């Protein structure tokens, strides 16, 4: 057996933003997603005894991970087994810039960062397929029956168009895209939102299928808009997508309020992003200056935290309702 290991190793992953197509992607329809430059980092160190974890959501032994953390527990155990190592002798410290339960992919990013860290610690190479199969274990417990878009986006460097039966393909815009992401401060529940759509689809199949088809049409047009760099059209499509998501009953009055605020300032478009029923909105702007204007207005109007960034540079900013930071 190969006994190589490092005294310390690291793994990281960024969060994700769904640009268009959340929820319909569960029904094998396309969606577009991109990285948000907020990181989760796992630092792995040798530590005698049971595997232990420290993080902002759980601190304790691996065996104590229960409830919604059961998937992550299974994922970590499986990663050890696949590396042919006994599940012992490590401490995993997780630090996160991503708020939890806000539709920004924190569960997929945490699992990805940890798996990468464990494989690095044992100096094993990690294929994309192996990473996805491990992260899927964590995601299945966190989300029920995830489409896979979160784990695909958190491990890739750029925007993707994703469909369950096809997988992820890169989607490259000819220009920089500027985004604002605002947190309502309300914890969303993706599993609950996905189940809600499933239930109303069973009760009103014709009406809900027609909304799903409308959103699919939005995604197809948004793909063309991204490829052409047509920001005006893309903005319109984001707002239309939000209107359709409201009909799927996954929005929330605070999400709707922040979307309207963004639209009434200088955003080109805005919508909820991710599972909804809380969580975050995203807005598209023409440049970083406008992103700053929209962000400040969103904070004034009740957003808990706002981030804005460009897809073309490492520049990113954060504003908080508690204190404003550059
Ligand atoms: C969650 O980020 C996106 C949803 O479409 C669920 C999924 O695709 O697994 C709501």
Tab-separated table of C-alpha atoms and ligand atoms in Angstrom:
chain	number	residue	atom	x	y	z
A	1	UNK	CA	0.000	0.000	0.000
A	2	UNK	CA	1.263	3.475	-0.839
A	3	UNK	CA	1.904	5.285	2.476
A	4	UNK	CA	2.840	8.699	1.024
A	5	UNK	CA	1.133	11.656	2.632
A	6	UNK	CA	1.869	15.314	3.259
A	7	UNK	CA	2.031	16.855	6.745
A	8	UNK	CA	-0.420	19.465	5.499
A	9	UNK	CA	-2.547	19.825	2.356
A	10	UNK	CA	-5.124	22.198	0.953
A	11	UNK	CA	-8.156	22.088	-1.307
A	12	UNK	CA	-10.389	24.896	-2.471
A	13	UNK	CA	-13.466	25.644	-4.571
A	14	UNK	CA	-15.480	28.741	-5.441
A	15	UNK	CA	-19.233	29.209	-5.206
A	16	UNK	CA	-21.693	29.293	-8.083
A	17	UNK	CA	-24.322	31.592	-9.538
A	18	UNK	CA	-27.125	30.310	-11.708
A	19	UNK	CA	-27.577	32.872	-14.469
A	20	UNK	CA	-30.752	31.327	-15.922
A	21	UNK	CA	-32.542	27.997	-15.739
A	22	UNK	CA	-32.556	26.948	-12.062
A	23	UNK	CA	-35.297	24.445	-11.270
A	24	UNK	CA	-35.961	23.532	-14.917
A	25	UNK	CA	-32.463	21.975	-14.956
A	26	UNK	CA	-33.837	19.328	-12.572
A	27	UNK	CA	-36.140	18.249	-15.472
A	28	UNK	CA	-33.272	17.745	-17.918
A	29	UNK	CA	-33.599	21.239	-19.398
A	30	UNK	CA	-30.550	23.488	-19.937
A	31	UNK	CA	-29.283	26.117	-17.474
A	32	UNK	CA	-26.351	28.538	-17.461
A	33	UNK	CA	-24.143	28.996	-14.400
A	34	UNK	CA	-20.870	30.688	-13.560
A	35	UNK	CA	-18.350	30.890	-10.716
A	36	UNK	CA	-18.786	33.529	-8.021
A	37	UNK	CA	-15.334	34.507	-6.701
A	38	UNK	CA	-16.075	33.601	-3.081
A	39	UNK	CA	-13.996	30.694	-1.867
A	40	UNK	CA	-14.268	27.741	0.474
A	41	UNK	CA	-10.871	26.408	1.589
A	42	UNK	CA	-10.100	23.141	3.335
A	43	UNK	CA	-6.816	22.784	5.166
A	44	UNK	CA	-5.896	19.203	6.093
A	45	UNK	CA	-3.346	18.413	8.802
A	46	UNK	CA	-2.069	15.288	10.486
A	47	UNK	CA	-3.808	14.900	13.828
A	48	UNK	CA	-3.769	11.772	15.995
A	49	UNK	CA	-7.020	9.931	16.663
A	50	UNK	CA	-10.412	10.325	15.035
A	51	UNK	CA	-10.895	12.532	11.999
A	52	UNK	CA	-12.079	15.928	13.239
A	53	UNK	CA	-13.549	18.987	11.553
A	54	UNK	CA	-13.616	22.684	12.376
A	55	UNK	CA	-15.816	25.098	10.424
A	56	UNK	CA	-18.392	27.836	10.960
A	57	UNK	CA	-21.252	25.311	10.724
A	58	UNK	CA	-19.799	22.307	12.534
A	59	UNK	CA	-16.881	21.612	14.853
A	60	UNK	CA	-16.278	18.121	16.231
A	61	UNK	CA	-15.491	14.573	15.202
A	62	UNK	CA	-16.401	13.275	11.737
A	63	UNK	CA	-18.615	10.626	13.361
A	64	UNK	CA	-20.752	13.354	14.916
A	65	UNK	CA	-21.846	14.757	11.534
A	66	UNK	CA	-25.569	14.081	11.339
A	67	UNK	CA	-28.727	15.482	9.753
A	68	UNK	CA	-27.987	17.688	6.774
A	69	UNK	CA	-24.250	17.003	7.230
A	70	UNK	CA	-24.706	13.244	6.764
A	71	UNK	CA	-23.958	13.530	3.041
A	72	UNK	CA	-20.670	15.302	3.725
A	73	UNK	CA	-19.856	12.600	6.295
A	74	UNK	CA	-20.413	9.897	3.640
A	75	UNK	CA	-18.403	11.847	1.085
A	76	UNK	CA	-15.401	12.235	3.444
A	77	UNK	CA	-15.473	8.557	4.454
A	78	UNK	CA	-15.663	7.448	0.834
A	79	UNK	CA	-12.734	9.726	-0.085
A	80	UNK	CA	-10.545	7.969	2.535
A	81	UNK	CA	-11.599	4.525	1.290
A	82	UNK	CA	-10.900	5.444	-2.327
A	83	UNK	CA	-7.415	6.577	-1.236
A	84	UNK	CA	-7.021	3.168	0.512
A	85	UNK	CA	-6.563	4.876	3.878
A	86	UNK	CA	-8.136	4.216	7.269
A	87	UNK	CA	-10.512	6.989	8.347
A	88	UNK	CA	-8.297	8.473	11.078
A	89	UNK	CA	-5.384	10.753	11.871
A	90	UNK	CA	-6.554	13.991	10.219
A	91	UNK	CA	-7.988	17.338	11.104
A	92	UNK	CA	-9.938	19.241	8.424
A	93	UNK	CA	-10.275	22.978	8.938
A	94	UNK	CA	-12.778	24.696	6.634
A	95	UNK	CA	-12.915	28.446	6.078
A	96	UNK	CA	-15.610	29.977	3.916
A	97	UNK	CA	-16.326	33.304	2.258
A	98	UNK	CA	-19.674	31.890	1.091
A	99	UNK	CA	-22.783	32.302	3.222
A	100	UNK	CA	-24.481	28.994	3.914
A	101	UNK	CA	-27.946	28.176	2.509
A	102	UNK	CA	-28.143	31.169	0.163
A	103	UNK	CA	-28.195	29.383	-3.213
A	104	UNK	CA	-24.518	30.110	-3.890
A	105	UNK	CA	-23.360	26.489	-3.932
A	106	UNK	CA	-21.760	26.377	-0.484
A	107	UNK	CA	-22.514	22.661	0.042
A	108	UNK	CA	-21.025	21.597	-3.320
A	109	UNK	CA	-18.035	23.937	-2.837
A	110	UNK	CA	-17.344	22.609	0.684
A	111	UNK	CA	-17.445	18.979	-0.491
A	112	UNK	CA	-15.234	19.803	-3.504
A	113	UNK	CA	-12.652	21.647	-1.371
A	114	UNK	CA	-12.520	18.812	1.193
A	115	UNK	CA	-12.189	16.025	-1.411
A	116	UNK	CA	-9.446	17.961	-3.199
A	117	UNK	CA	-7.667	18.471	0.143
A	118	UNK	CA	-7.880	14.791	1.150
A	119	UNK	CA	-6.551	13.629	-2.239
A	120	UNK	CA	-3.760	16.207	-2.019
A	121	UNK	CA	-2.915	15.055	1.506
A	122	UNK	CA	-2.520	11.439	0.334
A	123	UNK	CA	-0.865	12.608	-2.900
A	124	UNK	CA	-3.450	10.912	-5.091
A	125	UNK	CA	-4.480	12.221	-8.478
A	126	UNK	CA	-8.164	13.099	-8.670
A	127	UNK	CA	-10.051	12.818	-11.962
A	128	UNK	CA	-13.117	14.989	-12.633
A	129	UNK	CA	-15.311	11.864	-12.657
A	130	UNK	CA	-14.027	10.730	-9.264
A	131	UNK	CA	-14.490	14.213	-7.793
A	132	UNK	CA	-18.081	14.404	-9.101
A	133	UNK	CA	-19.003	10.950	-7.836
A	134	UNK	CA	-17.784	11.896	-4.329
A	135	UNK	CA	-19.370	15.362	-4.261
A	136	UNK	CA	-22.624	13.866	-5.525
A	137	UNK	CA	-22.812	11.821	-2.292
A	138	UNK	CA	-22.783	15.041	-0.256
A	139	UNK	CA	-25.148	16.837	-2.632
A	140	UNK	CA	-27.728	14.053	-2.672
A	141	UNK	CA	-28.180	14.438	1.080
A	142	UNK	CA	-28.145	18.243	0.935
A	143	UNK	CA	-30.551	18.637	-2.014
A	144	UNK	CA	-32.454	15.373	-2.464
A	145	UNK	CA	-32.062	14.784	-6.193
A	146	UNK	CA	-29.651	17.435	-7.462
A	147	UNK	CA	-29.289	18.093	-11.181
A	148	UNK	CA	-25.497	18.247	-10.809
A	149	UNK	CA	-25.157	21.860	-11.961
A	150	UNK	CA	-23.788	23.079	-8.599
A	151	UNK	CA	-20.914	20.591	-8.429
A	152	UNK	CA	-20.055	21.129	-12.103
A	153	UNK	CA	-19.888	24.905	-11.659
A	154	UNK	CA	-17.917	25.020	-8.400
A	155	UNK	CA	-15.093	22.964	-9.905
A	156	UNK	CA	-14.833	24.836	-13.231
A	157	UNK	CA	-13.140	28.137	-13.953
A	158	UNK	CA	-15.689	29.799	-16.233
A	159	UNK	CA	-19.376	29.956	-17.200
A	160	UNK	CA	-21.025	26.729	-18.332
A	161	UNK	CA	-24.193	25.639	-20.037
A	162	UNK	CA	-25.384	22.465	-18.367
A	163	UNK	CA	-27.969	19.836	-19.118
A	164	UNK	CA	-28.245	16.605	-17.115
A	165	UNK	CA	-28.220	14.266	-20.118
A	166	UNK	CA	-25.402	16.152	-21.873
A	167	UNK	CA	-23.167	17.465	-19.059
A	168	UNK	CA	-21.380	20.822	-18.890
A	169	UNK	CA	-19.967	22.773	-21.817
A	170	UNK	CA	-17.986	26.024	-21.454
A	171	UNK	CA	-19.805	29.197	-22.505
A	172	UNK	CA	-17.454	32.017	-23.390
A	173	UNK	CA	-18.639	35.624	-23.618
A	174	UNK	CA	-16.692	37.993	-25.910
A	175	UNK	CA	-16.702	40.692	-23.193
A	176	UNK	CA	-16.548	41.085	-19.425
A	177	UNK	CA	-19.782	40.525	-17.529
A	178	UNK	CA	-20.443	42.528	-14.352
A	179	UNK	CA	-22.571	41.034	-11.626
A	180	UNK	CA	-24.015	42.074	-8.303
A	181	UNK	CA	-25.143	39.413	-5.838
A	182	UNK	CA	-27.244	40.470	-2.860
A	183	UNK	CA	-28.138	38.320	0.135
A	184	UNK	CA	-31.628	38.757	1.603
A	185	UNK	CA	-30.277	37.308	4.861
A	186	UNK	CA	-33.023	34.684	4.671
A	187	UNK	CA	-31.838	31.085	4.583
A	188	UNK	CA	-33.240	29.359	1.501
A	189	UNK	CA	-34.002	25.658	1.320
A	190	UNK	CA	-33.189	24.190	-2.091
A	191	UNK	CA	-34.575	20.768	-1.205
A	192	UNK	CA	-37.894	22.311	-0.127
A	193	UNK	CA	-38.049	24.532	-3.232
A	194	UNK	CA	-37.272	21.621	-5.602
A	195	UNK	CA	-39.962	19.517	-3.866
A	196	UNK	CA	-42.446	22.379	-4.106
A	197	UNK	CA	-41.959	22.603	-7.884
A	198	UNK	CA	-42.323	18.811	-8.122
A	199	UNK	CA	-45.604	18.944	-6.188
A	200	UNK	CA	-47.195	21.763	-8.168
A	201	UNK	CA	-46.035	20.075	-11.387
A	202	UNK	CA	-47.865	16.909	-10.298
A	203	UNK	CA	-50.995	18.929	-9.424
A	204	UNK	CA	-50.999	21.236	-12.487
A	205	UNK	CA	-48.843	19.507	-15.107
A	206	UNK	CA	-50.032	21.543	-18.086
A	207	UNK	CA	-49.542	24.967	-16.460
A	208	UNK	CA	-46.172	24.135	-14.871
A	209	UNK	CA	-44.806	22.472	-18.017
A	210	UNK	CA	-45.699	25.603	-19.922
A	211	UNK	CA	-43.653	27.724	-17.408
A	212	UNK	CA	-40.764	25.256	-17.709
A	213	UNK	CA	-40.901	25.607	-21.505
A	214	UNK	CA	-40.930	29.419	-21.204
A	215	UNK	CA	-37.794	29.269	-19.043
A	216	UNK	CA	-36.144	26.849	-21.469
A	217	UNK	CA	-36.743	29.378	-24.232
A	218	UNK	CA	-35.159	32.075	-22.016
A	219	UNK	CA	-32.088	29.867	-21.460
A	220	UNK	CA	-31.643	29.221	-25.191
A	221	UNK	CA	-31.890	32.967	-25.933
A	222	UNK	CA	-29.578	33.787	-22.990
A	223	UNK	CA	-26.953	31.426	-24.395
A	224	UNK	CA	-26.994	33.365	-27.688
A	225	UNK	CA	-26.922	36.695	-25.795
A	226	UNK	CA	-23.848	35.577	-23.792
A	227	UNK	CA	-22.059	34.343	-26.920
A	228	UNK	CA	-22.763	37.643	-28.727
A	229	UNK	CA	-22.077	39.817	-25.668
A	230	UNK	CA	-25.575	41.303	-26.004
A	231	UNK	CA	-25.932	42.610	-22.447
A	232	UNK	CA	-29.225	44.439	-23.025
A	233	UNK	CA	-30.923	41.268	-24.245
A	234	UNK	CA	-29.298	39.225	-21.467
A	235	UNK	CA	-30.577	41.691	-18.843
A	236	UNK	CA	-34.142	41.450	-20.233
A	237	UNK	CA	-33.939	37.681	-20.141
A	238	UNK	CA	-32.785	37.640	-16.501
A	239	UNK	CA	-35.791	39.696	-15.454
A	240	UNK	CA	-38.148	37.507	-17.544
A	241	UNK	CA	-36.639	34.450	-15.854
A	242	UNK	CA	-37.400	35.997	-12.461
A	243	UNK	CA	-41.034	36.536	-13.473
A	244	UNK	CA	-41.323	32.868	-14.466
A	245	UNK	CA	-39.643	31.728	-11.224
A	246	UNK	CA	-42.293	33.713	-9.326
A	247	UNK	CA	-44.928	31.648	-11.160
A	248	UNK	CA	-43.106	28.504	-9.980
A	249	UNK	CA	-43.662	29.892	-6.440
A	250	UNK	CA	-39.992	29.747	-5.443
A	251	UNK	CA	-39.489	33.471	-4.899
A	252	UNK	CA	-39.929	35.428	-1.670
A	253	UNK	CA	-41.200	39.004	-1.087
A	254	UNK	CA	-37.701	40.134	-0.074
A	255	UNK	CA	-36.186	38.620	-3.223
A	256	UNK	CA	-38.858	40.385	-5.316
A	257	UNK	CA	-38.171	43.670	-3.500
A	258	UNK	CA	-34.418	43.514	-4.119
A	259	UNK	CA	-34.960	42.559	-7.780
A	260	UNK	CA	-37.204	45.633	-8.247
A	261	UNK	CA	-34.668	47.880	-6.483
A	262	UNK	CA	-31.895	46.666	-8.801
A	263	UNK	CA	-34.140	47.170	-11.854
A	264	UNK	CA	-35.089	50.689	-10.713
A	265	UNK	CA	-31.452	51.777	-10.407
A	266	UNK	CA	-29.124	50.964	-13.285
A	267	UNK	CA	-29.205	47.153	-13.510
A	268	UNK	CA	-29.706	45.701	-16.989
A	269	UNK	CA	-31.543	42.777	-15.423
A	270	UNK	CA	-32.039	41.017	-12.104
A	271	UNK	CA	-33.485	37.792	-10.746
A	272	UNK	CA	-33.316	35.403	-7.834
A	273	UNK	CA	-30.472	32.922	-8.178
A	274	UNK	CA	-30.350	29.295	-7.002
A	275	UNK	CA	-33.124	27.413	-5.253
A	276	UNK	CA	-34.941	30.553	-4.011
A	277	UNK	CA	-37.470	30.857	-1.131
A	278	UNK	CA	-34.800	33.075	0.450
A	279	UNK	CA	-31.134	33.332	-0.435
A	280	UNK	CA	-29.813	35.759	-3.024
A	281	UNK	CA	-30.632	37.837	-6.052
A	282	UNK	CA	-28.212	38.616	-8.847
A	283	UNK	CA	-28.130	41.640	-11.138
A	284	UNK	CA	-26.272	42.295	-14.389
A	285	UNK	CA	-24.764	45.751	-14.974
A	286	UNK	CA	-22.884	47.334	-17.860
A	287	UNK	CA	-19.715	48.049	-15.843
A	288	UNK	CA	-18.159	48.018	-12.368
A	289	UNK	CA	-19.249	51.589	-11.624
A	290	UNK	CA	-22.914	50.660	-12.181
A	291	UNK	CA	-22.391	47.494	-10.144
A	292	UNK	CA	-21.275	49.709	-7.246
A	293	UNK	CA	-24.335	51.980	-7.622
A	294	UNK	CA	-26.735	49.007	-7.610
A	295	UNK	CA	-24.893	47.418	-4.664
A	296	UNK	CA	-25.114	50.529	-2.466
A	297	UNK	CA	-28.841	50.876	-3.221
A	298	UNK	CA	-29.450	47.213	-2.388
A	299	UNK	CA	-27.724	47.629	0.980
A	300	UNK	CA	-29.808	50.767	1.665
A	301	UNK	CA	-32.944	48.766	0.812
A	302	UNK	CA	-32.282	45.927	3.225
A	303	UNK	CA	-29.799	43.486	1.648
A	304	UNK	CA	-27.657	41.897	4.348
A	305	UNK	CA	-24.527	41.595	2.214
A	306	UNK	CA	-23.693	42.443	-1.375
A	307	UNK	CA	-20.789	41.320	-3.567
A	308	UNK	CA	-19.949	42.682	-6.977
A	309	UNK	CA	-17.399	41.479	-9.449
A	310	UNK	CA	-16.419	41.122	-13.074
A	311	UNK	CA	-15.850	37.864	-14.959
A	312	UNK	CA	-12.767	39.396	-16.579
A	313	UNK	CA	-10.621	40.323	-13.581
A	314	UNK	CA	-9.910	39.348	-9.996
A	315	UNK	CA	-11.542	42.579	-8.802
A	316	UNK	CA	-14.382	41.937	-6.362
A	317	UNK	CA	-16.010	44.022	-3.676
A	318	UNK	CA	-18.177	43.338	-0.665
A	319	UNK	CA	-20.613	45.621	1.133
A	320	UNK	CA	-22.289	44.655	4.347
A	321	UNK	CA	-25.279	46.159	6.128
A	322	UNK	CA	-23.133	46.117	9.267
A	323	UNK	CA	-20.053	47.743	7.838
A	324	UNK	CA	-19.010	48.725	4.319
A	325	UNK	CA	-15.797	47.245	3.035
A	326	UNK	CA	-13.794	47.664	-0.172
B	1	LIG	C1	-29.758	24.795	-7.121
B	1	LIG	O1	-28.564	25.537	-7.181
B	1	LIG	C2	-30.356	24.674	-8.487
B	1	LIG	C3	-31.649	23.897	-8.575
B	1	LIG	O2	-32.003	23.864	-9.950
B	1	LIG	C4	-31.515	22.506	-8.016
B	1	LIG	C5	-30.608	21.630	-8.848
B	1	LIG	O3	-30.389	21.900	-10.029
B	1	LIG	O4	-30.132	20.620	-8.298
B	1	LIG	C6	-32.775	24.609	-7.828
